[in-house]
PDB file of C-alpha atoms and ligand atoms in Angstrom:
ATOM      1  CA  MET A   7      84.636  32.717 128.133  1.00 40.00           C
ATOM      2  CA  THR A   8      83.061  33.221 124.137  1.00 50.00           C
ATOM      3  CA  LEU A   9      79.120  34.201 125.010  1.00 71.00           C
ATOM      4  CA  LEU A  10      80.202  37.421 122.917  1.00 80.00           C
ATOM      5  CA  GLU A  11      83.159  38.319 121.103  1.00 79.00           C
ATOM      6  CA  LEU A  12      84.261  42.285 120.847  1.00 84.00           C
ATOM      7  CA  THR A  13      86.971  43.296 118.137  1.00 82.00           C
ATOM      8  CA  HIS A  14      86.933  46.497 119.773  1.00 87.00           C
ATOM      9  CA  PRO A  15      85.595  46.709 123.094  1.00 88.00           C
ATOM     10  CA  HIS A  16      87.410  49.886 123.878  1.00 91.00           C
ATOM     11  CA  ARG A  17      85.624  51.274 121.028  1.00 95.00           C
ATOM     12  CA  LEU A  18      81.873  50.318 123.125  1.00 96.00           C
ATOM     13  CA  ALA A  19      79.067  52.670 124.299  1.00 98.00           C
ATOM     14  CA  LEU A  20      77.966  50.490 126.939  1.00 98.00           C
ATOM     15  CA  PHE A  21      74.221  50.437 128.426  1.00 98.00           C
ATOM     16  CA  LEU A  22      73.574  48.710 130.848  1.00 98.00           C
ATOM     17  CA  ASP A  23      69.789  47.858 132.631  1.00 98.00           C
ATOM     18  CA  PHE A  24      69.651  47.253 136.309  1.00 98.00           C
ATOM     19  CA  ASP A  25      67.563  44.649 138.239  1.00 96.00           C
ATOM     20  CA  GLY A  26      68.716  41.133 137.365  1.00 96.00           C
ATOM     21  CA  THR A  27      71.121  42.177 135.479  1.00 98.00           C
ATOM     22  CA  LEU A  28      73.605  43.950 137.402  1.00 98.00           C
ATOM     23  CA  VAL A  29      71.820  42.234 140.915  1.00 97.00           C
ATOM     24  CA  GLU A  30      69.610  39.598 140.889  1.00 95.00           C
ATOM     25  CA  ILE A  31      65.732  40.483 141.930  1.00 90.00           C
ATOM     26  CA  ALA A  32      64.508  40.994 145.206  1.00 85.00           C
ATOM     27  CA  GLU A  33      61.450  39.675 146.190  1.00 80.00           C
ATOM     28  CA  LYS A  34      60.562  43.329 147.437  1.00 81.00           C
ATOM     29  CA  PRO A  35      63.188  46.235 145.321  1.00 82.00           C
ATOM     30  CA  ASP A  36      64.428  47.753 147.754  1.00 85.00           C
ATOM     31  CA  ALA A  37      66.508  43.724 149.015  1.00 89.00           C
ATOM     32  CA  VAL A  38      68.681  43.893 146.305  1.00 93.00           C
ATOM     33  CA  ARG A  39      72.267  44.914 146.937  1.00 93.00           C
ATOM     34  CA  LEU A  40      74.554  45.691 144.531  1.00 96.00           C
ATOM     35  CA  ALA A  41      77.474  43.567 145.147  1.00 97.00           C
ATOM     36  CA  GLU A  42      80.941  45.091 145.782  1.00 98.00           C
ATOM     37  CA  THR A  43      82.846  43.006 143.035  1.00 98.00           C
ATOM     38  CA  THR A  44      80.113  44.247 140.565  1.00 98.00           C
ATOM     39  CA  ARG A  45      80.820  48.506 141.542  1.00 98.00           C
ATOM     40  CA  VAL A  46      84.623  47.416 140.892  1.00 98.00           C
ATOM     41  CA  THR A  47      83.589  45.909 137.612  1.00 98.00           C
ATOM     42  CA  LEU A  48      81.862  48.886 136.623  1.00 98.00           C
ATOM     43  CA  ALA A  49      84.093  51.523 137.548  1.00 98.00           C
ATOM     44  CA  ARG A  50      87.106  50.019 135.502  1.00 98.00           C
ATOM     45  CA  LEU A  51      84.886  49.502 132.849  1.00 98.00           C
ATOM     46  CA  GLN A  52      83.541  53.483 133.230  1.00 98.00           C
ATOM     47  CA  ARG A  53      87.248  54.081 133.354  1.00 97.00           C
ATOM     48  CA  THR A  54      88.560  52.248 130.387  1.00 97.00           C
ATOM     49  CA  LEU A  55      85.736  53.445 128.319  1.00 97.00           C
ATOM     50  CA  ASP A  56      86.357  57.136 128.946  1.00 97.00           C
ATOM     51  CA  GLY A  57      82.645  57.021 130.467  1.00 98.00           C
ATOM     52  CA  ALA A  58      80.891  55.827 128.114  1.00 98.00           C
ATOM     53  CA  LEU A  59      79.084  53.933 130.334  1.00 98.00           C
ATOM     54  CA  ALA A  60      75.439  54.200 131.140  1.00 98.00           C
ATOM     55  CA  ILE A  61      72.918  52.625 133.484  1.00 98.00           C
ATOM     56  CA  ILE A  62      68.798  52.138 131.968  1.00 98.00           C
ATOM     57  CA  THR A  63      66.954  51.339 134.678  1.00 97.00           C
ATOM     58  CA  GLY A  64      62.661  51.537 135.181  1.00 93.00           C
ATOM     59  CA  ARG A  65      63.816  53.394 138.767  1.00 95.00           C
ATOM     60  CA  GLU A  66      64.467  56.682 140.165  1.00 95.00           C
ATOM     61  CA  ILE A  67      67.506  57.871 139.248  1.00 97.00           C
ATOM     62  CA  GLU A  68      67.594  58.933 143.333  1.00 97.00           C
ATOM     63  CA  VAL A  69      67.852  55.124 143.806  1.00 96.00           C
ATOM     64  CA  ILE A  70      70.099  53.862 141.566  1.00 98.00           C
ATOM     65  CA  ASP A  71      72.393  56.314 143.120  1.00 98.00           C
ATOM     66  CA  ALA A  72      72.017  55.445 146.175  1.00 97.00           C
ATOM     67  CA  MET A  73      72.649  51.780 145.043  1.00 97.00           C
ATOM     68  CA  LEU A  74      75.557  51.870 143.627  1.00 98.00           C
ATOM     69  CA  SER A  75      77.889  54.850 145.551  1.00 97.00           C
ATOM     70  CA  PRO A  76      79.725  56.368 145.703  1.00 97.00           C
ATOM     71  CA  PHE A  77      80.294  54.881 141.922  1.00 98.00           C
ATOM     72  CA  ARG A  78      78.487  57.181 139.639  1.00 98.00           C
ATOM     73  CA  CYS A  79      77.595  57.819 136.074  1.00 98.00           C
ATOM     74  CA  PRO A  80      74.759  58.760 133.486  1.00 98.00           C
ATOM     75  CA  VAL A  81      71.523  57.149 134.144  1.00 98.00           C
ATOM     76  CA  ALA A  82      68.197  56.701 132.172  1.00 98.00           C
ATOM     77  CA  GLY A  83      65.607  56.211 135.050  1.00 96.00           C
ATOM     78  CA  VAL A  84      61.445  55.362 135.221  1.00 93.00           C
ATOM     79  CA  HIS A  85      62.621  52.970 131.990  1.00 93.00           C
ATOM     80  CA  GLY A  86      63.504  56.496 129.854  1.00 94.00           C
ATOM     81  CA  LEU A  87      60.998  58.859 131.051  1.00 93.00           C
ATOM     82  CA  THR A  88      64.185  60.561 132.839  1.00 95.00           C
ATOM     83  CA  ARG A  89      67.261  60.928 132.758  1.00 97.00           C
ATOM     84  CA  ARG A  90      71.088  62.001 133.899  1.00 98.00           C
ATOM     85  CA  ASP A  91      73.479  63.192 131.080  1.00 98.00           C
ATOM     86  CA  ALA A  92      77.384  62.582 130.898  1.00 98.00           C
ATOM     87  CA  VAL A  93      78.082  66.295 132.051  1.00 97.00           C
ATOM     88  CA  GLY A  94      75.061  65.922 134.877  1.00 97.00           C
ATOM     89  CA  ARG A  95      72.277  67.590 133.247  1.00 97.00           C
ATOM     90  CA  ALA A  96      68.640  66.661 133.871  1.00 96.00           C
ATOM     91  CA  HIS A  97      65.825  65.525 131.281  1.00 94.00           C
ATOM     92  CA  ALA A  98      62.740  64.997 131.915  1.00 88.00           C
ATOM     93  CA  THR A  99      59.094  64.318 130.526  1.00 85.00           C
ATOM     94  CA  ALA A 100      56.310  66.474 131.826  1.00 84.00           C
ATOM     95  CA  VAL A 101      54.406  64.670 134.675  1.00 83.00           C
ATOM     96  CA  ASP A 102      50.662  65.050 135.282  1.00 87.00           C
ATOM     97  CA  THR A 103      50.638  64.540 139.477  1.00 90.00           C
ATOM     98  CA  ALA A 104      47.141  64.807 139.348  1.00 92.00           C
ATOM     99  CA  PHE A 105      46.315  61.518 136.874  1.00 92.00           C
ATOM    100  CA  LEU A 106      49.437  59.258 139.376  1.00 94.00           C
ATOM    101  CA  ASP A 107      47.610  60.950 142.539  1.00 95.00           C
ATOM    102  CA  GLN A 108      43.841  59.359 141.755  1.00 95.00           C
ATOM    103  CA  ALA A 109      45.901  56.155 140.283  1.00 96.00           C
ATOM    104  CA  GLU A 110      48.434  55.544 142.833  1.00 97.00           C
ATOM    105  CA  ARG A 111      44.090  56.201 145.079  1.00 96.00           C
ATOM    106  CA  ARG A 112      42.919  53.019 143.194  1.00 95.00           C
ATOM    107  CA  LEU A 113      46.017  50.707 143.264  1.00 97.00           C
ATOM    108  CA  GLU A 114      45.726  51.588 147.160  1.00 96.00           C
ATOM    109  CA  GLN A 115      42.487  50.457 147.164  1.00 95.00           C
ATOM    110  CA  LEU A 116      42.985  47.022 145.429  1.00 94.00           C
ATOM    111  CA  ALA A 117      46.319  46.666 147.368  1.00 95.00           C
ATOM    112  CA  ARG A 118      46.004  47.808 150.491  1.00 93.00           C
ATOM    113  CA  PRO A 119      43.876  45.053 151.593  1.00 92.00           C
ATOM    114  CA  GLU A 120      45.696  42.118 150.638  1.00 90.00           C
ATOM    115  CA  ALA A 121      48.947  41.103 151.963  1.00 88.00           C
ATOM    116  CA  GLY A 122      51.773  41.424 149.532  1.00 93.00           C
ATOM    117  CA  LEU A 123      50.811  43.444 147.268  1.00 95.00           C
ATOM    118  CA  LEU A 124      53.172  46.547 146.352  1.00 95.00           C
ATOM    119  CA  VAL A 125      52.793  50.071 145.365  1.00 96.00           C
ATOM    120  CA  GLU A 126      54.925  51.879 144.328  1.00 95.00           C
ATOM    121  CA  ARG A 127      55.134  55.671 143.517  1.00 94.00           C
ATOM    122  CA  LYS A 128      57.181  57.100 141.295  1.00 91.00           C
ATOM    123  CA  SER A 129      58.332  60.932 140.092  1.00 89.00           C
ATOM    124  CA  HIS A 130      57.129  59.769 136.255  1.00 90.00           C
ATOM    125  CA  ALA A 131      55.045  56.821 136.986  1.00 93.00           C
ATOM    126  CA  ILE A 132      53.747  54.327 138.759  1.00 95.00           C
ATOM    127  CA  ALA A 133      53.439  50.635 139.318  1.00 96.00           C
ATOM    128  CA  ILE A 134      51.297  47.673 141.289  1.00 96.00           C
ATOM    129  CA  HIS A 135      54.265  45.080 142.207  1.00 95.00           C
ATOM    130  CA  TYR A 136      53.037  41.305 143.081  1.00 96.00           C
ATOM    131  CA  ARG A 137      55.839  39.071 143.188  1.00 94.00           C
ATOM    132  CA  GLY A 138      53.800  38.509 146.622  1.00 94.00           C
ATOM    133  CA  ARG A 139      50.674  37.888 145.389  1.00 96.00           C
ATOM    134  CA  PRO A 140      51.383  35.885 141.670  1.00 96.00           C
ATOM    135  CA  ASP A 141      47.619  34.949 142.473  1.00 97.00           C
ATOM    136  CA  LEU A 142      46.689  38.344 141.709  1.00 97.00           C
ATOM    137  CA  GLU A 143      48.338  39.403 138.923  1.00 97.00           C
ATOM    138  CA  HIS A 144      44.907  39.047 136.658  1.00 97.00           C
ATOM    139  CA  ALA A 145      43.356  41.615 139.018  1.00 96.00           C
ATOM    140  CA  CYS A 146      46.198  43.996 139.490  1.00 97.00           C
ATOM    141  CA  ILE A 147      46.235  44.390 135.483  1.00 97.00           C
ATOM    142  CA  GLU A 148      42.310  44.381 135.439  1.00 96.00           C
ATOM    143  CA  ALA A 149      42.876  47.905 137.794  1.00 96.00           C
ATOM    144  CA  MET A 150      45.626  49.323 135.849  1.00 97.00           C
ATOM    145  CA  GLU A 151      43.931  48.831 132.326  1.00 96.00           C
ATOM    146  CA  ALA A 152      41.099  50.677 134.361  1.00 95.00           C
ATOM    147  CA  ILE A 153      43.546  53.481 134.963  1.00 95.00           C
ATOM    148  CA  ALA A 154      44.730  53.672 131.544  1.00 94.00           C
ATOM    149  CA  GLN A 155      41.531  54.170 130.254  1.00 93.00           C
ATOM    150  CA  LEU A 156      41.519  57.460 132.049  1.00 89.00           C
ATOM    151  CA  ASP A 157      44.259  59.448 130.276  1.00 89.00           C
ATOM    152  CA  ASP A 158      44.733  58.137 126.557  1.00 87.00           C
ATOM    153  CA  ARG A 159      48.697  59.826 126.965  1.00 88.00           C
ATOM    154  CA  VAL A 160      49.237  56.747 129.239  1.00 91.00           C
ATOM    155  CA  ARG A 161      50.250  53.967 128.441  1.00 90.00           C
ATOM    156  CA  LEU A 162      51.364  50.655 130.568  1.00 94.00           C
ATOM    157  CA  VAL A 163      54.089  48.911 130.371  1.00 89.00           C
ATOM    158  CA  ARG A 164      54.732  45.122 132.607  1.00 91.00           C
ATOM    159  CA  GLY A 165      57.553  43.342 134.016  1.00 90.00           C
ATOM    160  CA  LYS A 166      58.616  41.051 135.426  1.00 90.00           C
ATOM    161  CA  MET A 167      55.319  40.399 138.510  1.00 94.00           C
ATOM    162  CA  VAL A 168      54.767  44.439 138.146  1.00 94.00           C
ATOM    163  CA  VAL A 169      52.569  46.614 135.386  1.00 96.00           C
ATOM    164  CA  GLU A 170      53.593  50.114 135.461  1.00 94.00           C
ATOM    165  CA  ALA A 171      51.425  53.270 133.849  1.00 94.00           C
ATOM    166  CA  ARG A 172      53.272  56.091 132.450  1.00 90.00           C
ATOM    167  CA  PRO A 173      53.093  58.937 130.093  1.00 86.00           C
ATOM    168  CA  SER A 174      53.608  57.835 126.708  1.00 83.00           C
ATOM    169  CA  GLY A 175      56.598  60.088 124.621  1.00 77.00           C
ATOM    170  CA  GLY A 176      60.100  57.869 126.337  1.00 87.00           C
ATOM    171  CA  ASP A 177      61.400  54.578 126.924  1.00 93.00           C
ATOM    172  CA  LYS A 178      64.416  52.753 127.115  1.00 96.00           C
ATOM    173  CA  GLY A 179      65.335  52.970 123.262  1.00 97.00           C
ATOM    174  CA  THR A 180      64.853  56.204 123.383  1.00 96.00           C
ATOM    175  CA  ALA A 181      67.136  56.994 126.549  1.00 97.00           C
ATOM    176  CA  VAL A 182      69.937  55.336 124.477  1.00 98.00           C
ATOM    177  CA  ALA A 183      69.320  56.905 121.278  1.00 98.00           C
ATOM    178  CA  GLU A 184      69.627  60.262 123.030  1.00 97.00           C
ATOM    179  CA  PHE A 185      72.782  59.188 125.174  1.00 98.00           C
ATOM    180  CA  MET A 186      73.922  57.697 121.598  1.00 98.00           C
ATOM    181  CA  THR A 187      73.962  61.489 120.212  1.00 98.00           C
ATOM    182  CA  GLU A 188      76.245  63.403 123.636  1.00 98.00           C
ATOM    183  CA  ALA A 189      79.936  63.268 124.386  1.00 98.00           C
ATOM    184  CA  PRO A 190      81.202  60.135 125.374  1.00 98.00           C
ATOM    185  CA  PHE A 191      78.781  58.218 123.414  1.00 98.00           C
ATOM    186  CA  ALA A 192      78.505  59.462 120.208  1.00 98.00           C
ATOM    187  CA  GLY A 193      80.886  57.077 117.200  1.00 97.00           C
ATOM    188  CA  ARG A 194      80.600  54.531 119.472  1.00 97.00           C
ATOM    189  CA  ARG A 195      79.030  51.481 119.309  1.00 97.00           C
ATOM    190  CA  PRO A 196      76.278  50.345 121.402  1.00 98.00           C
ATOM    191  CA  LEU A 197      75.800  47.473 123.705  1.00 98.00           C
ATOM    192  CA  PHE A 198      72.753  46.590 125.842  1.00 98.00           C
ATOM    193  CA  VAL A 199      71.884  44.442 128.323  1.00 98.00           C
ATOM    194  CA  GLY A 200      68.841  43.944 129.749  1.00 98.00           C
ATOM    195  CA  ASP A 201      66.731  40.607 130.960  1.00 97.00           C
ATOM    196  CA  ASP A 202      62.985  42.504 130.928  1.00 95.00           C
ATOM    197  CA  VAL A 203      60.379  43.179 128.303  1.00 92.00           C
ATOM    198  CA  THR A 204      60.790  46.773 129.038  1.00 92.00           C
ATOM    199  CA  ASP A 205      64.362  45.963 127.456  1.00 97.00           C
ATOM    200  CA  GLU A 206      63.299  45.046 123.785  1.00 96.00           C
ATOM    201  CA  ASP A 207      62.993  48.967 122.967  1.00 95.00           C
ATOM    202  CA  ALA A 208      66.303  49.211 123.537  1.00 98.00           C
ATOM    203  CA  PHE A 209      66.836  46.070 122.076  1.00 98.00           C
ATOM    204  CA  GLU A 210      65.260  47.685 118.652  1.00 98.00           C
ATOM    205  CA  VAL A 211      66.683  50.826 119.049  1.00 98.00           C
ATOM    206  CA  VAL A 212      70.440  49.998 119.324  1.00 98.00           C
ATOM    207  CA  ASN A 213      69.544  46.859 116.327  1.00 98.00           C
ATOM    208  CA  ARG A 214      68.800  49.555 114.282  1.00 98.00           C
ATOM    209  CA  LEU A 215      72.183  52.065 115.157  1.00 97.00           C
ATOM    210  CA  GLY A 216      73.398  48.601 114.752  1.00 96.00           C
ATOM    211  CA  GLY A 217      75.183  48.223 117.344  1.00 97.00           C
ATOM    212  CA  LEU A 218      74.845  44.588 120.529  1.00 97.00           C
ATOM    213  CA  THR A 219      72.635  43.475 121.857  1.00 97.00           C
ATOM    214  CA  LEU A 220      72.661  40.799 125.242  1.00 98.00           C
ATOM    215  CA  LYS A 221      69.468  39.600 126.089  1.00 98.00           C
ATOM    216  CA  ILE A 222      69.846  37.526 130.583  1.00 98.00           C
ATOM    217  CA  GLY A 223      67.656  35.339 131.007  1.00 97.00           C
ATOM    218  CA  PRO A 224      64.798  32.859 128.592  1.00 96.00           C
ATOM    219  CA  GLY A 225      61.923  34.271 127.165  1.00 94.00           C
ATOM    220  CA  LYS A 226      61.108  36.035 123.835  1.00 95.00           C
ATOM    221  CA  THR A 227      63.396  39.004 121.858  1.00 97.00           C
ATOM    222  CA  HIS A 228      65.103  41.085 119.513  1.00 98.00           C
ATOM    223  CA  ALA A 229      68.615  41.227 121.577  1.00 97.00           C
ATOM    224  CA  GLN A 230      71.346  39.223 119.146  1.00 96.00           C
ATOM    225  CA  HIS A 231      72.498  37.538 121.947  1.00 97.00           C
ATOM    226  CA  ARG A 232      71.556  35.650 125.253  1.00 97.00           C
ATOM    227  CA  VAL A 233      72.996  34.835 128.071  1.00 97.00           C
ATOM    228  CA  ALA A 234      71.360  32.164 130.764  1.00 96.00           C
ATOM    229  CA  ASP A 235      71.668  34.670 134.293  1.00 97.00           C
ATOM    230  CA  THR A 236      73.079  37.635 135.843  1.00 97.00           C
ATOM    231  CA  ALA A 237      76.176  35.856 137.233  1.00 97.00           C
ATOM    232  CA  ALA A 238      77.592  34.226 134.184  1.00 97.00           C
ATOM    233  CA  PHE A 239      76.757  38.038 132.604  1.00 97.00           C
ATOM    234  CA  LEU A 240      78.123  39.639 135.671  1.00 98.00           C
ATOM    235  CA  ALA A 241      81.875  36.820 135.121  1.00 96.00           C
ATOM    236  CA  TRP A 242      81.998  37.955 131.504  1.00 96.00           C
ATOM    237  CA  LEU A 243      82.067  41.860 132.685  1.00 97.00           C
ATOM    238  CA  ASP A 244      84.428  41.307 134.188  1.00 96.00           C
ATOM    239  CA  ASP A 245      86.346  39.659 131.587  1.00 95.00           C
ATOM    240  CA  ILE A 246      85.948  42.391 129.566  1.00 95.00           C
ATOM    241  CA  ALA A 247      86.910  44.784 131.814  1.00 96.00           C
ATOM    242  CA  ASP A 248      90.265  42.487 131.936  1.00 95.00           C
ATOM    243  CA  THR A 249      90.646  43.355 128.553  1.00 93.00           C
ATOM    244  CA  LEU A 250      90.289  46.168 127.766  1.00 94.00           C
ATOM    245  CA  GLU A 251      92.733  46.825 130.654  1.00 93.00           C
ATOM    246  CA  LYS A 252      95.230  45.003 129.267  1.00 90.00           C
ATOM    247  CA  GLY A 253      94.636  46.903 125.714  1.00 82.00           C
ATOM    248  CA  ARG A 254      95.348  49.888 128.139  1.00 70.00           C
ATOM    249  CA  THR A 255      98.478  48.696 128.495  1.00 60.00           C
ATOM    250  CA  ILE A 256      99.337  47.306 125.441  1.00 52.00           C
ATOM    251  CA  GLY A 257      98.082  50.117 123.164  1.00 44.00           C
TER     252      GLY A 257
HETATM  253 MG1   MG B  15      65.589  44.403 134.253  1.00 89.59          MG
END
């Protein structure tokens, strides 16, 4: 497959989004399952890239650990507000729990009488998912905009059928930039893969770093390359693992 030709794949640092990239998006965030074949591919890549593989996600790090288990790798969670580096050290932006409590109460007021809306409280952010009620998109965004007015350090991030309020001071781009200053990522060429608007920060950073960027699915993007869907990407990723393993045997 010639989706994206890699000249020196063994010198890559691989940064992968999770939902919509390694797993298909499900109706509810809890319903996604990582395929065993994908877990095997990740383990092969981690081995052949000397550990230079990280997940950059909107989810909490612990949730990703549970989804990937027994596979484990460095992770940036909550769109870059939390991060566990390659030696297992935790990095996190300060949390304003009073703000999150207040935001949660307001969102519950909106969600409770309506079936199909899901309020997700995270350690550092709060989100409302409207995949079950796309007709309420406007109401959800309006409520979130009102919440963002409460604190000028808060910014809104929109994803696929979800809007999140979070403190400014870290995104997927800054998370990748931080990993790139540390072993085993430093000195390698970053490749970032994602499917959603929250991945655009990382696409821009990786483009600036001279890396490669790959967008899954349709939509406006800063990524240099595009692949149609998750299945096509996973097949390509498995081919890369084959190439890396062959390279090791030969070289
Ligand atoms: Mg995604």
